[in-house]
Short mmCIF file of C-alpha atoms in Angstrom, two decimals:
data_model
loop_
_atom_site.label_atom_id
_atom_site.label_comp_id
_atom_site.label_asym_id
_atom_site.label_seq_id
_atom_site.Cartn_x
_atom_site.Cartn_y
_atom_site.Cartn_z
CA MET A 1 145.10 -139.41 30.76
CA ASP A 2 148.30 -137.47 31.39
CA LYS A 3 147.54 -133.85 32.28
CA ASN A 4 150.24 -132.74 29.86
CA GLN A 5 148.05 -133.96 27.03
CA ILE A 6 145.17 -131.64 27.96
CA LYS A 7 145.23 -128.26 26.24
CA ILE A 8 142.98 -125.57 27.69
CA LYS A 9 141.28 -123.08 25.38
CA THR A 10 139.12 -120.07 26.11
CA PRO A 11 135.31 -120.44 26.10
CA LYS A 12 135.14 -118.47 22.88
CA ALA A 13 137.45 -120.91 21.13
CA ALA A 14 135.49 -123.78 22.65
CA LEU A 15 132.32 -122.53 20.98
CA LYS A 16 134.08 -122.62 17.64
CA PHE A 17 135.07 -126.25 18.13
CA VAL A 18 131.57 -127.21 19.28
CA MET A 19 130.16 -125.80 16.08
CA GLU A 20 132.62 -128.02 14.21
CA ASP A 21 131.07 -131.24 15.55
CA ASN A 22 133.17 -131.81 18.61
CA LEU A 23 131.83 -133.81 21.53
CA ILE A 24 130.42 -132.34 24.75
CA ILE A 25 130.00 -134.57 27.81
CA PHE A 26 128.00 -133.57 30.87
CA GLY A 27 127.44 -135.27 34.22
CA GLY A 28 127.61 -138.96 35.00
CA ASP A 29 128.88 -141.28 37.71
CA ARG A 30 132.58 -141.40 38.55
CA LYS A 31 132.34 -144.50 40.76
CA LYS A 32 134.58 -143.69 43.75
CA PHE A 33 133.98 -139.95 43.37
CA GLY A 34 130.20 -140.03 42.96
CA THR A 35 128.05 -138.18 40.44
CA THR A 36 129.24 -134.98 38.84
CA ASN A 37 127.85 -131.92 37.08
CA GLU A 38 131.07 -131.12 35.23
CA THR A 39 131.07 -130.39 31.51
CA TYR A 40 133.86 -131.43 29.15
CA MET A 41 134.52 -131.03 25.46
CA PHE A 42 136.53 -133.40 23.27
CA LYS A 43 138.10 -131.74 20.23
CA THR A 44 138.23 -134.12 17.33
CA LYS A 45 140.90 -132.25 15.37
CA ASN A 46 143.69 -132.57 17.93
CA ARG A 47 142.06 -135.24 20.13
CA THR A 48 142.31 -133.30 23.36
CA TRP A 49 139.90 -132.73 26.24
CA GLU A 50 138.90 -129.43 27.78
CA LYS A 51 136.88 -128.83 30.93
CA LEU A 52 134.33 -126.08 30.25
CA GLU A 53 134.07 -123.53 33.04
CA THR A 54 130.38 -122.79 33.49
CA ASN A 55 128.24 -121.22 36.19
CA GLU A 56 126.89 -123.58 38.86
CA LYS A 57 123.14 -123.44 38.27
CA VAL A 58 122.75 -127.04 37.16
CA PRO A 59 122.30 -129.84 39.74
CA VAL A 60 124.34 -133.03 39.87
CA SER A 61 122.79 -135.55 37.48
CA TYR A 62 122.87 -139.33 37.15
CA TYR A 63 121.72 -140.90 33.86
CA PRO A 64 120.37 -137.65 32.36
CA THR A 65 119.85 -137.02 28.66
CA SER A 66 121.08 -134.10 26.60
CA VAL A 67 120.17 -132.77 23.17
CA LEU A 68 121.48 -129.96 20.98
CA TYR A 69 119.05 -127.32 19.73
CA ASN A 70 120.25 -124.16 18.02
CA ASP A 71 123.19 -122.87 20.09
CA SER A 72 122.36 -124.63 23.35
CA MET A 73 122.57 -128.02 25.01
CA TYR A 74 119.43 -129.03 26.90
CA VAL A 75 119.62 -131.51 29.79
CA PHE A 76 116.62 -133.30 31.26
CA GLY A 77 116.36 -135.83 34.09
CA GLY A 78 119.05 -137.57 36.06
CA ASN A 79 117.85 -135.97 39.30
CA ASP A 80 114.63 -135.26 41.18
CA HIS A 81 113.89 -132.16 39.08
CA SER A 82 111.29 -131.93 36.31
CA SER A 83 112.96 -128.80 34.98
CA ILE A 84 115.08 -128.57 31.86
CA PHE A 85 118.54 -127.07 32.15
CA GLU A 86 119.97 -125.19 29.18
CA LEU A 87 123.69 -124.64 28.62
CA ASN A 88 124.16 -121.70 26.27
CA LEU A 89 127.21 -122.65 24.21
CA LYS A 90 127.97 -119.03 23.38
CA ASN A 91 128.48 -117.79 26.94
CA LEU A 92 128.71 -121.17 28.77
CA GLU A 93 125.94 -120.24 31.21
CA TRP A 94 123.33 -122.63 32.57
CA ASN A 95 119.69 -121.57 32.80
CA GLU A 96 116.78 -123.46 34.36
CA ILE A 97 113.63 -123.71 32.23
CA GLN A 98 110.34 -124.25 34.03
CA GLY A 99 108.12 -125.99 31.50
CA LYS A 100 104.35 -125.89 31.44
CA GLY A 101 101.61 -128.20 30.22
CA GLN A 102 101.74 -131.99 30.69
CA ILE A 103 105.10 -132.08 32.48
CA PRO A 104 106.69 -135.55 32.79
CA LYS A 105 107.88 -136.78 36.16
CA SER A 106 111.58 -136.71 36.99
CA ARG A 107 113.41 -139.75 35.66
CA MET A 108 116.67 -141.34 34.64
CA GLY A 109 117.59 -144.03 32.11
CA HIS A 110 115.31 -142.41 29.50
CA THR A 111 116.18 -141.21 26.01
CA ALA A 112 115.73 -137.84 24.33
CA LEU A 113 116.12 -136.55 20.78
CA VAL A 114 115.11 -133.54 18.70
CA HIS A 115 112.72 -133.39 15.77
CA GLU A 116 112.31 -129.93 14.27
CA ASN A 117 111.43 -127.63 17.22
CA GLU A 118 110.64 -130.28 19.82
CA MET A 119 112.51 -132.56 22.19
CA PHE A 120 110.99 -136.03 22.61
CA VAL A 121 111.60 -137.80 25.94
CA PHE A 122 110.85 -141.50 26.06
CA GLY A 123 110.77 -144.08 28.87
CA GLY A 124 113.01 -144.14 31.92
CA ILE A 125 112.60 -144.84 35.62
CA ASN A 126 111.80 -142.46 38.47
CA PHE A 127 113.61 -142.26 41.78
CA GLN A 128 111.07 -144.54 43.45
CA GLU A 129 112.22 -147.19 40.94
CA ASN A 130 108.95 -147.15 39.02
CA ILE A 131 109.43 -147.49 35.28
CA ASN A 132 107.81 -144.56 33.49
CA ASN A 133 105.61 -145.22 30.53
CA GLY A 134 104.88 -142.60 27.95
CA LEU A 135 106.39 -140.36 25.33
CA PHE A 136 106.56 -136.62 25.95
CA ALA A 137 107.24 -133.76 23.54
CA PHE A 138 108.74 -130.45 24.70
CA ASP A 139 108.27 -127.46 22.39
CA PHE A 140 111.35 -125.24 22.67
CA ARG A 141 109.48 -122.21 21.34
CA SER A 142 106.68 -122.19 23.92
CA ALA A 143 108.37 -124.22 26.70
CA THR A 144 105.31 -126.49 26.69
CA TRP A 145 105.18 -130.23 27.38
CA ASN A 146 102.67 -132.57 25.71
CA ASN A 147 102.07 -136.23 26.46
CA ILE A 148 101.68 -138.50 23.43
CA PRO A 149 99.17 -141.27 24.28
CA ASP A 150 100.27 -144.90 24.36
CA PRO A 151 99.28 -146.91 21.29
CA GLN A 152 96.42 -149.33 21.90
CA GLU A 153 97.73 -151.78 19.31
CA PHE A 154 101.13 -152.06 21.06
CA PRO A 155 100.41 -152.35 24.81
CA GLY A 156 103.41 -151.82 27.06
CA ILE A 157 105.58 -150.46 24.26
CA THR A 158 106.61 -147.37 26.22
CA GLU A 159 107.49 -148.99 29.55
CA ARG A 160 111.25 -149.41 29.33
CA ILE A 161 114.54 -148.14 30.76
CA SER A 162 118.11 -147.88 29.42
CA HIS A 163 117.03 -148.50 25.83
CA THR A 164 118.35 -146.68 22.76
CA SER A 165 116.40 -144.23 20.59
CA LYS A 166 117.82 -143.02 17.29
CA TYR A 167 116.53 -140.37 14.90
CA ASP A 168 116.23 -141.19 11.21
CA PRO A 169 116.09 -137.83 9.37
CA LYS A 170 115.19 -139.45 6.04
CA SER A 171 111.98 -141.05 7.19
CA LYS A 172 111.40 -138.69 10.15
CA ARG A 173 111.10 -141.57 12.57
CA MET A 174 112.44 -142.61 15.97
CA ILE A 175 113.93 -146.12 16.05
CA VAL A 176 113.97 -147.74 19.51
CA PHE A 177 115.76 -150.95 20.45
CA GLY A 178 115.68 -152.97 23.66
CA GLY A 179 115.59 -151.71 27.21
CA GLY A 180 114.72 -153.17 30.59
CA TYR A 181 111.30 -153.65 32.13
CA LYS A 182 109.66 -155.40 35.07
CA GLU A 183 107.19 -158.27 34.91
CA ASP A 184 105.71 -159.60 38.14
CA GLY A 185 108.56 -157.96 40.03
CA GLU A 186 111.24 -159.62 37.89
CA ASP A 187 113.77 -157.68 35.82
CA LYS A 188 113.56 -158.51 32.12
CA ASP A 189 114.83 -157.03 28.87
CA TYR A 190 113.15 -156.30 25.56
CA ASN A 191 114.43 -157.74 22.31
CA ASP A 192 112.49 -155.59 19.87
CA ILE A 193 112.56 -152.63 17.51
CA CYS A 194 109.82 -150.01 17.83
CA ILE A 195 109.24 -147.23 15.30
CA PHE A 196 107.60 -143.87 16.01
CA ASN A 197 106.51 -141.63 13.12
CA PHE A 198 107.04 -137.93 13.88
CA VAL A 199 104.82 -136.81 11.00
CA THR A 200 101.74 -138.74 12.12
CA ARG A 201 102.86 -138.68 15.80
CA ASN A 202 102.00 -142.36 16.13
CA TRP A 203 103.79 -145.59 16.96
CA GLU A 204 103.52 -147.52 13.72
CA LYS A 205 105.49 -150.77 14.07
CA ARG A 206 106.95 -153.16 16.60
CA PHE A 207 109.26 -156.04 15.64
CA SER A 208 110.03 -158.70 18.26
CA PHE A 209 113.01 -161.01 17.81
CA ASP A 210 112.59 -163.34 20.79
CA SER A 211 112.46 -166.43 18.55
CA ASP A 212 115.25 -165.38 16.17
CA PRO A 213 118.61 -167.01 17.06
CA ASN A 214 120.43 -164.57 14.77
CA ALA A 215 119.18 -161.51 16.67
CA PRO A 216 120.79 -159.95 19.75
CA CYS A 217 119.46 -161.01 23.12
CA GLY A 218 117.19 -158.69 25.01
CA ARG A 219 119.39 -156.10 26.70
CA ASN A 220 119.72 -152.65 28.21
CA ASP A 221 122.53 -150.11 28.65
CA HIS A 222 123.72 -150.87 25.11
CA SER A 223 124.69 -148.43 22.37
CA ALA A 224 123.25 -148.05 18.89
CA VAL A 225 123.83 -146.08 15.70
CA LEU A 226 121.91 -145.70 12.44
CA LEU A 227 124.06 -145.92 9.32
CA ASN A 228 122.83 -146.15 5.72
CA ASN A 229 119.45 -147.67 6.55
CA LYS A 230 121.06 -150.08 9.00
CA MET A 231 120.99 -150.14 12.81
CA MET A 232 124.11 -151.28 14.66
CA ILE A 233 123.74 -152.57 18.24
CA PHE A 234 126.79 -152.60 20.54
CA PHE A 235 127.35 -154.41 23.86
CA GLY A 236 124.96 -153.92 26.81
CA CYS A 237 123.81 -156.02 29.75
CA ALA A 238 120.78 -158.01 30.91
CA LYS A 239 119.04 -159.57 33.90
CA ASP A 240 119.61 -156.69 36.34
CA ASN A 241 123.24 -156.24 35.24
CA THR A 242 124.24 -159.85 35.93
CA ILE A 243 124.98 -160.63 32.26
CA PHE A 244 127.25 -158.45 30.10
CA PHE A 245 127.64 -158.57 26.31
CA ASP A 246 130.65 -157.75 24.13
CA ASP A 247 128.94 -158.40 20.79
CA ILE A 248 127.90 -156.26 17.82
CA TYR A 249 124.81 -156.78 15.66
CA SER A 250 123.37 -155.07 12.61
CA PHE A 251 119.77 -154.88 11.42
CA GLN A 252 118.98 -153.98 7.81
CA PHE A 253 115.70 -152.13 7.38
CA GLY A 254 115.49 -152.79 3.63
CA SER A 255 116.60 -151.07 0.46
CA ASP A 256 116.67 -147.27 0.52
CA LEU A 257 114.16 -147.03 -2.33
CA SER A 258 111.71 -149.39 -0.66
CA VAL A 259 111.95 -147.61 2.67
CA ASN A 260 111.69 -144.15 1.13
CA MET A 261 108.66 -145.07 -0.96
CA HIS A 262 106.99 -146.67 2.05
CA SER A 263 107.71 -143.54 4.09
CA PHE A 264 106.43 -141.32 1.28
CA PHE A 265 103.09 -143.13 1.41
CA ASP A 266 102.95 -143.14 5.22
CA ASP A 267 103.76 -139.43 5.53
CA GLN A 268 100.73 -138.51 3.37
CA LEU A 269 102.44 -135.39 2.03
CA LEU A 270 101.61 -133.82 -1.36
CA CYS A 271 98.86 -136.37 -2.03
CA ASP A 272 96.52 -135.69 -4.93
CA ILE A 273 94.05 -138.58 -4.94
CA ASP A 274 91.63 -140.04 -2.35
CA PHE A 275 90.59 -143.68 -2.15
CA VAL A 276 87.41 -144.60 -0.27
CA PRO A 277 87.22 -148.16 1.14
CA PHE A 278 83.80 -149.60 1.84
CA GLU A 279 84.68 -149.52 5.55
CA GLY A 280 86.87 -147.04 7.41
CA LYS A 281 88.22 -143.60 6.57
CA SER A 282 89.57 -142.59 3.17
CA ILE A 283 93.25 -142.96 2.23
CA GLN A 284 95.29 -140.40 0.33
CA ALA A 285 97.93 -141.31 -2.24
CA HIS A 286 99.97 -139.97 -5.18
CA LYS A 287 98.42 -140.48 -8.60
CA ASP A 288 101.66 -140.26 -10.62
CA ILE A 289 103.35 -142.94 -8.51
CA LEU A 290 100.39 -145.30 -8.82
CA GLU A 291 100.15 -144.81 -12.58
CA ALA A 292 103.85 -145.62 -12.89
CA ARG A 293 103.46 -148.81 -10.86
CA ILE A 294 100.31 -150.36 -12.34
CA THR A 295 99.34 -151.03 -15.96
CA GLU A 296 95.57 -150.66 -15.61
CA PRO A 297 93.77 -147.30 -15.30
CA ILE A 298 93.47 -145.69 -11.85
CA ASP A 299 89.69 -146.16 -12.11
CA THR A 300 90.24 -149.92 -11.83
CA LEU A 301 92.21 -149.48 -8.61
CA GLU A 302 89.53 -147.15 -7.20
CA ARG A 303 86.80 -149.73 -7.86
CA GLU A 304 88.80 -152.52 -6.23
CA ILE A 305 89.61 -150.45 -3.13
CA GLY A 306 85.90 -149.70 -2.85
CA LEU A 307 85.43 -153.41 -2.09
CA LEU A 308 88.07 -153.51 0.67
CA ASP A 309 88.13 -152.32 4.26
CA HIS A 310 90.64 -149.71 5.46
CA SER A 311 93.34 -152.18 6.58
CA GLU A 312 93.15 -154.18 3.37
CA SER A 313 93.35 -150.98 1.32
CA ARG A 314 96.47 -149.80 3.16
CA CYS A 315 98.05 -153.21 2.67
CA LEU A 316 97.39 -153.04 -1.07
CA LEU A 317 98.67 -149.47 -1.48
CA THR A 318 101.76 -150.17 0.63
CA TYR A 319 102.66 -153.02 -1.71
CA ILE A 320 102.12 -150.85 -4.79
CA TYR A 321 104.42 -148.16 -3.37
CA SER A 322 107.22 -150.25 -1.89
CA GLY A 323 107.01 -153.58 -3.71
CA SER A 324 107.20 -155.37 -0.36
CA PHE A 325 104.69 -157.55 1.40
CA GLU A 326 105.17 -158.58 5.03
CA PRO A 327 105.08 -162.35 5.64
CA LYS A 328 102.58 -161.99 8.47
CA SER A 329 100.11 -160.42 6.03
CA ILE A 330 99.98 -163.48 3.77
CA GLY A 331 96.73 -165.35 4.23
CA HIS A 332 95.25 -162.48 6.24
CA TYR A 333 94.33 -160.34 3.25
CA GLN A 334 93.07 -163.01 0.89
CA LYS A 335 91.74 -160.52 -1.67
CA ILE A 336 95.04 -158.73 -2.34
CA PRO A 337 96.75 -161.15 -4.80
CA ALA A 338 93.75 -161.20 -7.14
CA ILE A 339 93.53 -157.41 -7.11
CA LEU A 340 97.22 -157.06 -7.91
CA THR A 341 96.66 -159.26 -10.94
CA LYS A 342 93.71 -157.13 -12.06
CA ILE A 343 95.70 -153.89 -11.88
CA GLY A 344 98.73 -155.40 -13.61
CA MET A 345 101.23 -156.28 -10.86
CA ASP A 346 102.85 -159.69 -10.41
CA PHE A 347 102.39 -160.81 -6.83
CA GLU A 348 103.49 -164.43 -7.22
CA GLU A 349 107.25 -163.89 -6.92
CA ASP A 350 106.89 -161.76 -3.79
CA ARG A 351 104.41 -164.24 -2.31
CA GLN A 352 106.93 -167.05 -2.69
CA LYS A 353 109.69 -164.98 -1.10
CA ALA A 354 107.46 -164.04 1.81
CA GLU A 355 106.31 -167.62 2.35
CA ARG A 356 109.92 -168.83 2.38
CA LYS A 357 110.75 -166.19 4.98
CA LEU A 358 107.74 -167.22 7.07
CA SER A 359 108.81 -170.87 6.88
CA GLN A 360 112.31 -169.96 8.06
CA ASP A 361 110.87 -167.99 10.97
CA LEU A 362 108.73 -170.93 12.05
CA GLN A 363 111.77 -173.21 12.06
CA LYS A 364 113.54 -170.82 14.42
CA ILE A 365 110.80 -170.68 17.03
CA SER A 366 112.14 -173.68 18.97
CA GLN A 367 115.70 -172.36 18.97
CA MET A 368 117.13 -170.04 21.59
CA HIS A 369 120.10 -167.74 21.34
CA SER A 370 122.98 -169.29 23.29
CA CYS A 371 123.58 -166.17 25.34
CA CYS A 372 119.98 -166.17 26.55
CA LYS A 373 120.08 -169.67 28.00
#
């Protein structure tokens, strides 16, 4: 860029532009010039860059992450430090924060995002080239780290590098796609979507697309955005940076109403009725929603759930809330269709749709995406 196009403003003016959704860039690798700890701001109104003059308390970083919380940018990783470095956007001064608690090891190639008063750091690789597993939460108020245990039902879900993690404020979830990993010493790449629920603080779903020829290949170092209940995947590379992609994919999570109702049930907020399966812990729900969705009295639903185990009960209630039924559940919960009939819901149409989808998936198993060959 021609230097004549760069307009320098004072730090005070820079703060004003930052508060108006301008872009701040910190650190990175400049190829011939090595890594840098410089900080720049791009002003969207006049499309000009400004180098921010800060104090020199922050180390050079390579593949760090940064998040915005209140009036500061927080940087973690990208060097051999386990500290967090805060850039106060009011006075442009860096401060080192020594966290306490279950402090994660230094890393790069991880992701970080903010939910309420916490920063969540996920994945990455340390400087001995060991891929880190685990999800860590840093509480800004107490400067305390906590490790969130790996989910037993999704082994290996947290061992990845150079993936993308996006925050969905509507459902209060983290949506993860792709990333690299090692298997028997070989570099490989995930082709999956993983969903973490911030309300329950649990990993709740994992979708793998290895057999889907319409899905993007497994990849890392890609970009992603969430837009109107859709995830867009851009570019990336694979196989230890020997394959590069110039493609764009989108993944539709479902209708807004379906997703919101599903999330409303999962979040377990403002519930006013308890259902007790014959096996497993009780499940809370919303009486008004159930009464609007079924034609029979709630007592009928309570009796039927009393004959189901916990998993079957959740499957039934999820369908009542969202009107959706996952193809993989068909045939597994044999009792559900009959119960839906008893409480006044038509399952047949959704069963046929789900079976058609399952049939299509089976036909795709033998096919491989051309770019993965």
